[in-house]
Amino acid sequence: MICAVTFNRYGRLYYFQPGKFQPAVGDNVLVPTDDGNEVAQCVWAPQWVTEDTDGFPEIVGVAAPDDLQRDHDQRRVKARARVAAKRLIRDHELPMKVVGVDHAPDDNRTTIYFTAAHRVDFRALVRDLGATLKARVELRQLSARDSARLQGGIGSCGRDLCCSTFLVDFEPVSIRMAKDQDLPLNPMRISGACGRLMCCLKYEHPLYANFKSKAPAVGDTVETEQGRGRVVGHDVPRESVVVRMEADGSRCACPLASVCGSRQAYETSPAAEGPVGG
């Protein structure tokens, strides 16, 4: 069995084995992290899955009132650290932006995540933050994609960002993928919230690449059931090509199997005439 939890509302999902517990959607549970057990909210109740779940950690238990109070105090500490960091960054006139704060109470360590266009000398900032927060302070610079993952947001599709919900690793995305899918090469159309190429360009690219490896190219002359014509477009989701007929100039959508070379070669071969012999 497996269930999913999140540490922030509409945040990234993390998967755990429920063990002996059966939390319902909305219940607060304790889950193990690198900084100890933390409170998370169950957003996907335990259910059976076909995949092997041996590699997933188990839920520690249901969050008690003391755990919820500790989580509340942690959020207040993080909010205070964020405000102090923004103020001191402004005072030091540093070109950086705070995007996230984390705090480990066991060793009194506060980690501040930021973005910047270039490398920043923040040694004086760390010293002043340590004196203000009375804690050991670490600053970590994030890339544009990691920043979008941490902050979350809504994509052009109207859904939560993939990187902040279910994506675990960032896979390389190239402009070639947009070209193969006949998408407009307008940065405003193919860029995500992070300003980089959208991760979802990777999802359907294998389908388009496989289709184009079998389909006749635009401009090729093909034989269809309606007669000879010229390919003027591809309809990948429907596995068909758009053909302009030579006879009357009309257009029709033909299944890929009816115009691809391998199908036509088969239909003209002796094998298509049926079995030989009695």
mmCIF file of C-alpha atoms in Angstrom:
data_model
loop_
_atom_site.group_PDB
_atom_site.id
_atom_site.type_symbol
_atom_site.label_atom_id
_atom_site.label_comp_id
_atom_site.label_asym_id
_atom_site.label_seq_id
_atom_site.Cartn_x
_atom_site.Cartn_y
_atom_site.Cartn_z
ATOM 1 C CA MET A 1 0.000 0.000 0.000
ATOM 2 C CA ILE A 2 1.054 3.580 -0.626
ATOM 3 C CA CYS A 3 -0.190 7.049 0.296
ATOM 4 C CA ALA A 4 0.834 10.608 -0.595
ATOM 5 C CA VAL A 5 1.463 13.575 1.699
ATOM 6 C CA THR A 6 2.445 17.203 1.255
ATOM 7 C CA PHE A 7 4.176 19.686 3.539
ATOM 8 C CA ASN A 8 2.546 22.755 1.970
ATOM 9 C CA ARG A 9 -0.905 23.369 0.552
ATOM 10 C CA TYR A 10 -0.859 22.418 -3.144
ATOM 11 C CA GLY A 11 2.820 21.560 -2.732
ATOM 12 C CA ARG A 12 4.860 18.673 -4.052
ATOM 13 C CA LEU A 13 3.637 15.170 -3.251
ATOM 14 C CA TYR A 14 5.753 12.683 -1.303
ATOM 15 C CA TYR A 15 4.906 8.998 -1.174
ATOM 16 C CA PHE A 16 5.080 6.783 1.914
ATOM 17 C CA GLN A 17 4.009 3.355 3.051
ATOM 18 C CA PRO A 18 1.207 3.709 5.622
ATOM 19 C CA GLY A 19 2.442 0.764 7.689
ATOM 20 C CA LYS A 20 -0.043 0.037 10.450
ATOM 21 C CA PHE A 21 -1.741 3.436 10.096
ATOM 22 C CA GLN A 22 -4.722 4.294 7.888
ATOM 23 C CA PRO A 23 -4.795 8.108 7.583
ATOM 24 C CA ALA A 24 -7.664 9.707 5.707
ATOM 25 C CA VAL A 25 -7.395 12.634 3.324
ATOM 26 C CA GLY A 26 -6.766 15.775 5.382
ATOM 27 C CA ASP A 27 -5.228 13.992 8.391
ATOM 28 C CA ASN A 28 -1.920 15.280 9.762
ATOM 29 C CA VAL A 29 0.779 12.621 10.021
ATOM 30 C CA LEU A 30 4.415 12.405 11.074
ATOM 31 C CA VAL A 31 6.886 11.447 8.342
ATOM 32 C CA PRO A 32 10.664 10.968 8.511
ATOM 33 C CA THR A 33 12.908 13.609 6.896
ATOM 34 C CA ASP A 34 16.606 14.459 6.930
ATOM 35 C CA ASP A 35 15.905 16.933 9.758
ATOM 36 C CA GLY A 36 13.830 14.522 11.830
ATOM 37 C CA ASN A 37 10.131 13.745 11.930
ATOM 38 C CA GLU A 38 7.927 16.490 10.478
ATOM 39 C CA VAL A 39 4.197 17.091 10.181
ATOM 40 C CA ALA A 40 2.623 16.587 6.753
ATOM 41 C CA GLN A 41 -0.934 16.391 5.478
ATOM 42 C CA CYS A 42 -2.295 13.288 3.797
ATOM 43 C CA VAL A 43 -3.704 14.128 0.358
ATOM 44 C CA TRP A 44 -4.009 10.592 -1.006
ATOM 45 C CA ALA A 45 -5.384 7.934 1.311
ATOM 46 C CA PRO A 46 -3.586 4.550 1.435
ATOM 47 C CA GLN A 47 -4.495 2.227 -1.396
ATOM 48 C CA TRP A 48 -3.104 -0.841 -3.073
ATOM 49 C CA VAL A 49 -0.792 -0.370 -6.054
ATOM 50 C CA THR A 50 0.740 -2.895 -8.432
ATOM 51 C CA GLU A 51 4.282 -1.502 -8.166
ATOM 52 C CA ASP A 52 6.805 -2.643 -5.572
ATOM 53 C CA THR A 53 6.776 -0.282 -2.562
ATOM 54 C CA ASP A 54 9.697 -1.711 -0.597
ATOM 55 C CA GLY A 55 11.857 1.357 -1.309
ATOM 56 C CA PHE A 56 9.391 3.858 0.166
ATOM 57 C CA PRO A 57 9.728 5.000 3.809
ATOM 58 C CA GLU A 58 6.934 4.435 6.287
ATOM 59 C CA ILE A 59 4.768 6.936 8.106
ATOM 60 C CA VAL A 60 5.907 7.362 11.708
ATOM 61 C CA GLY A 61 2.456 7.970 13.124
ATOM 62 C CA VAL A 62 -0.446 10.357 13.463
ATOM 63 C CA ALA A 63 0.478 13.894 14.501
ATOM 64 C CA ALA A 64 -0.353 14.658 18.146
ATOM 65 C CA PRO A 65 -1.286 18.129 19.459
ATOM 66 C CA ASP A 66 2.320 18.647 20.607
ATOM 67 C CA ASP A 67 3.526 17.863 17.092
ATOM 68 C CA LEU A 68 1.078 20.347 15.593
ATOM 69 C CA GLN A 69 2.191 23.040 18.056
ATOM 70 C CA ARG A 70 5.832 22.355 17.205
ATOM 71 C CA ASP A 71 5.005 22.612 13.501
ATOM 72 C CA HIS A 72 3.216 25.910 14.123
ATOM 73 C CA ASP A 73 6.243 27.261 15.991
ATOM 74 C CA GLN A 74 8.485 26.123 13.153
ATOM 75 C CA ARG A 75 6.414 28.065 10.645
ATOM 76 C CA ARG A 76 6.663 31.172 12.791
ATOM 77 C CA VAL A 77 10.447 30.810 12.951
ATOM 78 C CA LYS A 78 10.613 30.439 9.160
ATOM 79 C CA ALA A 79 8.407 33.491 8.621
ATOM 80 C CA ARG A 80 10.580 35.560 10.955
ATOM 81 C CA ALA A 81 13.725 34.396 9.171
ATOM 82 C CA ARG A 82 12.248 35.288 5.775
ATOM 83 C CA VAL A 83 11.368 38.817 6.902
ATOM 84 C CA ALA A 84 14.825 39.338 8.455
ATOM 85 C CA ALA A 85 16.580 38.024 5.346
ATOM 86 C CA LYS A 86 14.642 40.332 3.020
ATOM 87 C CA ARG A 87 15.360 43.340 5.221
ATOM 88 C CA LEU A 88 19.083 42.635 5.498
ATOM 89 C CA ILE A 89 19.381 41.922 1.763
ATOM 90 C CA ARG A 90 17.847 45.328 1.122
ATOM 91 C CA ASP A 91 20.191 46.960 3.638
ATOM 92 C CA HIS A 92 23.256 45.311 2.038
ATOM 93 C CA GLU A 93 21.956 46.174 -1.462
ATOM 94 C CA LEU A 94 22.532 42.639 -2.730
ATOM 95 C CA PRO A 95 20.978 41.501 -6.062
ATOM 96 C CA MET A 96 19.292 38.402 -4.672
ATOM 97 C CA LYS A 97 15.748 37.201 -3.967
ATOM 98 C CA VAL A 98 14.624 34.953 -1.116
ATOM 99 C CA VAL A 99 12.474 32.059 -2.369
ATOM 100 C CA GLY A 100 12.388 29.701 0.606
ATOM 101 C CA VAL A 101 13.396 29.158 4.212
ATOM 102 C CA ASP A 102 14.011 25.950 6.140
ATOM 103 C CA HIS A 103 14.817 25.481 9.814
ATOM 104 C CA ALA A 104 16.226 22.497 11.692
ATOM 105 C CA PRO A 105 15.475 22.932 15.415
ATOM 106 C CA ASP A 106 17.694 20.045 16.529
ATOM 107 C CA ASP A 107 20.907 21.890 15.651
ATOM 108 C CA ASN A 108 19.363 25.399 15.465
ATOM 109 C CA ARG A 109 20.223 25.757 11.780
ATOM 110 C CA THR A 110 18.369 27.997 9.334
ATOM 111 C CA THR A 111 18.785 27.504 5.593
ATOM 112 C CA ILE A 112 17.750 30.340 3.273
ATOM 113 C CA TYR A 113 17.274 29.613 -0.426
ATOM 114 C CA PHE A 114 17.698 32.448 -2.898
ATOM 115 C CA THR A 115 18.029 33.204 -6.587
ATOM 116 C CA ALA A 116 20.435 35.628 -8.227
ATOM 117 C CA ALA A 117 21.564 36.326 -11.768
ATOM 118 C CA HIS A 118 25.250 36.005 -10.797
ATOM 119 C CA ARG A 119 27.407 34.880 -7.910
ATOM 120 C CA VAL A 120 26.881 37.007 -4.810
ATOM 121 C CA ASP A 121 29.297 37.736 -1.979
ATOM 122 C CA PHE A 122 26.985 37.234 0.999
ATOM 123 C CA ARG A 123 29.525 36.719 3.774
ATOM 124 C CA ALA A 124 28.501 39.918 5.578
ATOM 125 C CA LEU A 125 24.848 38.993 5.129
ATOM 126 C CA VAL A 126 25.374 35.579 6.760
ATOM 127 C CA ARG A 127 27.099 37.191 9.720
ATOM 128 C CA ASP A 128 24.290 39.705 10.278
ATOM 129 C CA LEU A 129 21.602 37.040 9.816
ATOM 130 C CA GLY A 130 23.262 34.787 12.379
ATOM 131 C CA ALA A 131 23.338 37.635 14.898
ATOM 132 C CA THR A 132 19.706 38.563 14.200
ATOM 133 C CA LEU A 133 18.230 35.054 14.233
ATOM 134 C CA LYS A 134 20.522 33.666 16.938
ATOM 135 C CA ALA A 135 21.093 30.583 14.803
ATOM 136 C CA ARG A 136 23.575 29.056 12.385
ATOM 137 C CA VAL A 137 22.636 30.344 8.935
ATOM 138 C CA GLU A 138 23.307 28.766 5.538
ATOM 139 C CA LEU A 139 22.536 30.407 2.186
ATOM 140 C CA ARG A 140 21.975 28.276 -0.909
ATOM 141 C CA GLN A 141 21.568 29.620 -4.426
ATOM 142 C CA LEU A 142 18.937 27.889 -6.568
ATOM 143 C CA SER A 143 18.577 27.603 -10.321
ATOM 144 C CA ALA A 144 15.504 28.964 -12.086
ATOM 145 C CA ARG A 145 13.908 25.502 -12.283
ATOM 146 C CA ASP A 146 14.582 24.694 -8.619
ATOM 147 C CA SER A 147 13.154 28.076 -7.651
ATOM 148 C CA ALA A 148 9.905 27.368 -9.508
ATOM 149 C CA ARG A 149 9.727 23.940 -7.884
ATOM 150 C CA LEU A 150 10.150 25.424 -4.413
ATOM 151 C CA GLN A 151 7.711 28.321 -4.835
ATOM 152 C CA GLY A 152 5.088 26.496 -6.899
ATOM 153 C CA GLY A 153 2.616 28.178 -9.219
ATOM 154 C CA ILE A 154 0.165 27.681 -12.076
ATOM 155 C CA GLY A 155 1.333 26.754 -15.569
ATOM 156 C CA SER A 156 -0.085 27.928 -18.897
ATOM 157 C CA CYS A 157 -2.265 24.786 -18.894
ATOM 158 C CA GLY A 158 -4.074 26.041 -15.791
ATOM 159 C CA ARG A 159 -2.728 23.274 -13.549
ATOM 160 C CA ASP A 160 -0.146 23.292 -10.764
ATOM 161 C CA LEU A 161 3.443 23.201 -11.969
ATOM 162 C CA CYS A 162 4.675 19.683 -12.708
ATOM 163 C CA CYS A 163 7.979 20.350 -10.930
ATOM 164 C CA SER A 164 6.213 21.325 -7.689
ATOM 165 C CA THR A 165 3.830 18.354 -7.676
ATOM 166 C CA PHE A 166 5.084 15.083 -9.161
ATOM 167 C CA LEU A 167 8.329 15.594 -11.129
ATOM 168 C CA VAL A 168 11.291 14.122 -9.267
ATOM 169 C CA ASP A 169 14.140 14.911 -11.660
ATOM 170 C CA PHE A 170 14.551 17.502 -14.385
ATOM 171 C CA GLU A 171 15.206 15.880 -17.750
ATOM 172 C CA PRO A 172 16.927 17.796 -20.583
ATOM 173 C CA VAL A 173 14.502 19.720 -22.802
ATOM 174 C CA SER A 174 15.661 21.139 -26.145
ATOM 175 C CA ILE A 175 14.219 23.475 -28.749
ATOM 176 C CA ARG A 176 14.322 20.516 -31.167
ATOM 177 C CA MET A 177 11.436 18.953 -29.224
ATOM 178 C CA ALA A 178 9.286 22.013 -29.884
ATOM 179 C CA LYS A 179 10.196 21.932 -33.590
ATOM 180 C CA ASP A 180 9.360 18.235 -33.872
ATOM 181 C CA GLN A 181 5.914 18.965 -32.417
ATOM 182 C CA ASP A 182 5.336 21.877 -34.849
ATOM 183 C CA LEU A 183 4.961 24.321 -31.960
ATOM 184 C CA PRO A 184 5.513 28.061 -32.481
ATOM 185 C CA LEU A 185 9.077 28.975 -31.507
ATOM 186 C CA ASN A 186 7.837 31.885 -29.440
ATOM 187 C CA PRO A 187 9.510 31.987 -26.004
ATOM 188 C CA MET A 188 6.252 33.230 -24.484
ATOM 189 C CA ARG A 189 4.447 30.120 -25.743
ATOM 190 C CA ILE A 190 6.954 27.373 -24.924
ATOM 191 C CA SER A 191 8.522 28.695 -21.712
ATOM 192 C CA GLY A 192 7.376 27.761 -18.232
ATOM 193 C CA ALA A 193 7.078 29.815 -15.063
ATOM 194 C CA CYS A 194 10.833 29.461 -14.533
ATOM 195 C CA GLY A 195 11.615 31.084 -17.894
ATOM 196 C CA ARG A 196 13.087 27.865 -19.292
ATOM 197 C CA LEU A 197 11.572 25.512 -21.845
ATOM 198 C CA MET A 198 8.484 23.764 -20.443
ATOM 199 C CA CYS A 199 9.165 20.318 -19.011
ATOM 200 C CA CYS A 200 5.974 19.005 -20.628
ATOM 201 C CA LEU A 201 7.608 19.311 -24.067
ATOM 202 C CA LYS A 202 9.299 16.068 -23.078
ATOM 203 C CA TYR A 203 6.076 14.155 -22.467
ATOM 204 C CA GLU A 204 4.749 13.752 -26.025
ATOM 205 C CA HIS A 205 8.019 14.088 -27.918
ATOM 206 C CA PRO A 206 8.559 10.290 -28.273
ATOM 207 C CA LEU A 207 5.096 10.007 -29.855
ATOM 208 C CA TYR A 208 5.900 12.719 -32.416
ATOM 209 C CA ALA A 209 9.360 11.306 -33.135
ATOM 210 C CA ASN A 210 7.939 7.819 -33.718
ATOM 211 C CA PHE A 211 5.171 9.204 -35.952
ATOM 212 C CA LYS A 212 7.578 11.205 -38.122
ATOM 213 C CA SER A 213 9.880 8.217 -38.524
ATOM 214 C CA LYS A 214 7.029 6.315 -40.224
ATOM 215 C CA ALA A 215 4.928 9.025 -41.873
ATOM 216 C CA PRO A 216 5.600 10.517 -45.314
ATOM 217 C CA ALA A 217 7.068 14.004 -45.128
ATOM 218 C CA VAL A 218 5.070 17.105 -45.966
ATOM 219 C CA GLY A 219 5.260 17.548 -49.741
ATOM 220 C CA ASP A 220 5.548 13.857 -50.568
ATOM 221 C CA THR A 221 3.152 12.334 -53.108
ATOM 222 C CA VAL A 222 1.169 9.384 -51.763
ATOM 223 C CA GLU A 223 -1.505 7.003 -52.951
ATOM 224 C CA THR A 224 -4.719 6.955 -50.934
ATOM 225 C CA GLU A 225 -8.053 5.165 -51.231
ATOM 226 C CA GLN A 226 -9.442 8.338 -52.840
ATOM 227 C CA GLY A 227 -6.558 8.593 -55.304
ATOM 228 C CA ARG A 228 -3.177 10.288 -55.607
ATOM 229 C CA GLY A 229 -2.405 13.343 -53.526
ATOM 230 C CA ARG A 230 0.249 15.398 -51.805
ATOM 231 C CA VAL A 231 0.845 15.423 -48.017
ATOM 232 C CA VAL A 232 0.194 18.909 -46.619
ATOM 233 C CA GLY A 233 0.085 18.192 -42.882
ATOM 234 C CA HIS A 234 0.341 15.714 -40.020
ATOM 235 C CA ASP A 235 -2.233 14.978 -37.328
ATOM 236 C CA VAL A 236 -0.165 13.121 -34.765
ATOM 237 C CA PRO A 237 -2.830 12.615 -32.040
ATOM 238 C CA ARG A 238 -5.143 10.958 -34.602
ATOM 239 C CA GLU A 239 -2.326 9.005 -36.290
ATOM 240 C CA SER A 240 -3.252 10.448 -39.679
ATOM 241 C CA VAL A 241 -1.879 12.688 -42.429
ATOM 242 C CA VAL A 242 -3.680 15.474 -44.294
ATOM 243 C CA VAL A 243 -3.579 14.967 -48.062
ATOM 244 C CA ARG A 244 -4.564 17.390 -50.837
ATOM 245 C CA MET A 245 -5.990 15.389 -53.721
ATOM 246 C CA GLU A 246 -4.575 16.020 -57.189
ATOM 247 C CA ALA A 247 -7.935 15.458 -58.866
ATOM 248 C CA ASP A 248 -9.975 18.254 -57.333
ATOM 249 C CA GLY A 249 -7.723 19.918 -54.725
ATOM 250 C CA SER A 250 -9.853 18.759 -51.823
ATOM 251 C CA ARG A 251 -8.295 17.724 -48.547
ATOM 252 C CA CYS A 252 -8.834 14.554 -46.578
ATOM 253 C CA ALA A 253 -7.381 12.962 -43.471
ATOM 254 C CA CYS A 254 -5.959 9.529 -44.189
ATOM 255 C CA PRO A 255 -4.863 7.018 -41.542
ATOM 256 C CA LEU A 256 -1.097 6.706 -41.372
ATOM 257 C CA ALA A 257 -1.270 2.954 -42.002
ATOM 258 C CA SER A 258 -2.945 3.522 -45.378
ATOM 259 C CA VAL A 259 -0.263 5.825 -46.784
ATOM 260 C CA CYS A 260 2.988 4.709 -45.133
ATOM 261 C CA GLY A 261 5.482 2.968 -47.372
ATOM 262 C CA SER A 262 5.585 -0.301 -45.453
ATOM 263 C CA ARG A 263 1.784 -0.751 -45.734
ATOM 264 C CA GLN A 264 1.711 0.021 -49.426
ATOM 265 C CA ALA A 265 4.647 -2.293 -50.088
ATOM 266 C CA TYR A 266 2.809 -5.073 -48.257
ATOM 267 C CA GLU A 267 -0.404 -4.574 -50.181
ATOM 268 C CA THR A 268 1.438 -4.872 -53.514
ATOM 269 C CA SER A 269 3.409 -7.944 -52.441
ATOM 270 C CA PRO A 270 2.336 -11.572 -53.089
ATOM 271 C CA ALA A 271 1.842 -12.079 -49.346
ATOM 272 C CA ALA A 272 -1.184 -9.799 -49.431
ATOM 273 C CA GLU A 273 -2.952 -12.096 -51.906
ATOM 274 C CA GLY A 274 -3.417 -14.776 -49.287
ATOM 275 C CA PRO A 275 -1.837 -18.127 -48.452
ATOM 276 C CA VAL A 276 -0.501 -20.244 -51.279
ATOM 277 C CA GLY A 277 -1.346 -23.948 -51.549
ATOM 278 C CA GLY A 278 -4.159 -26.068 -50.358
#
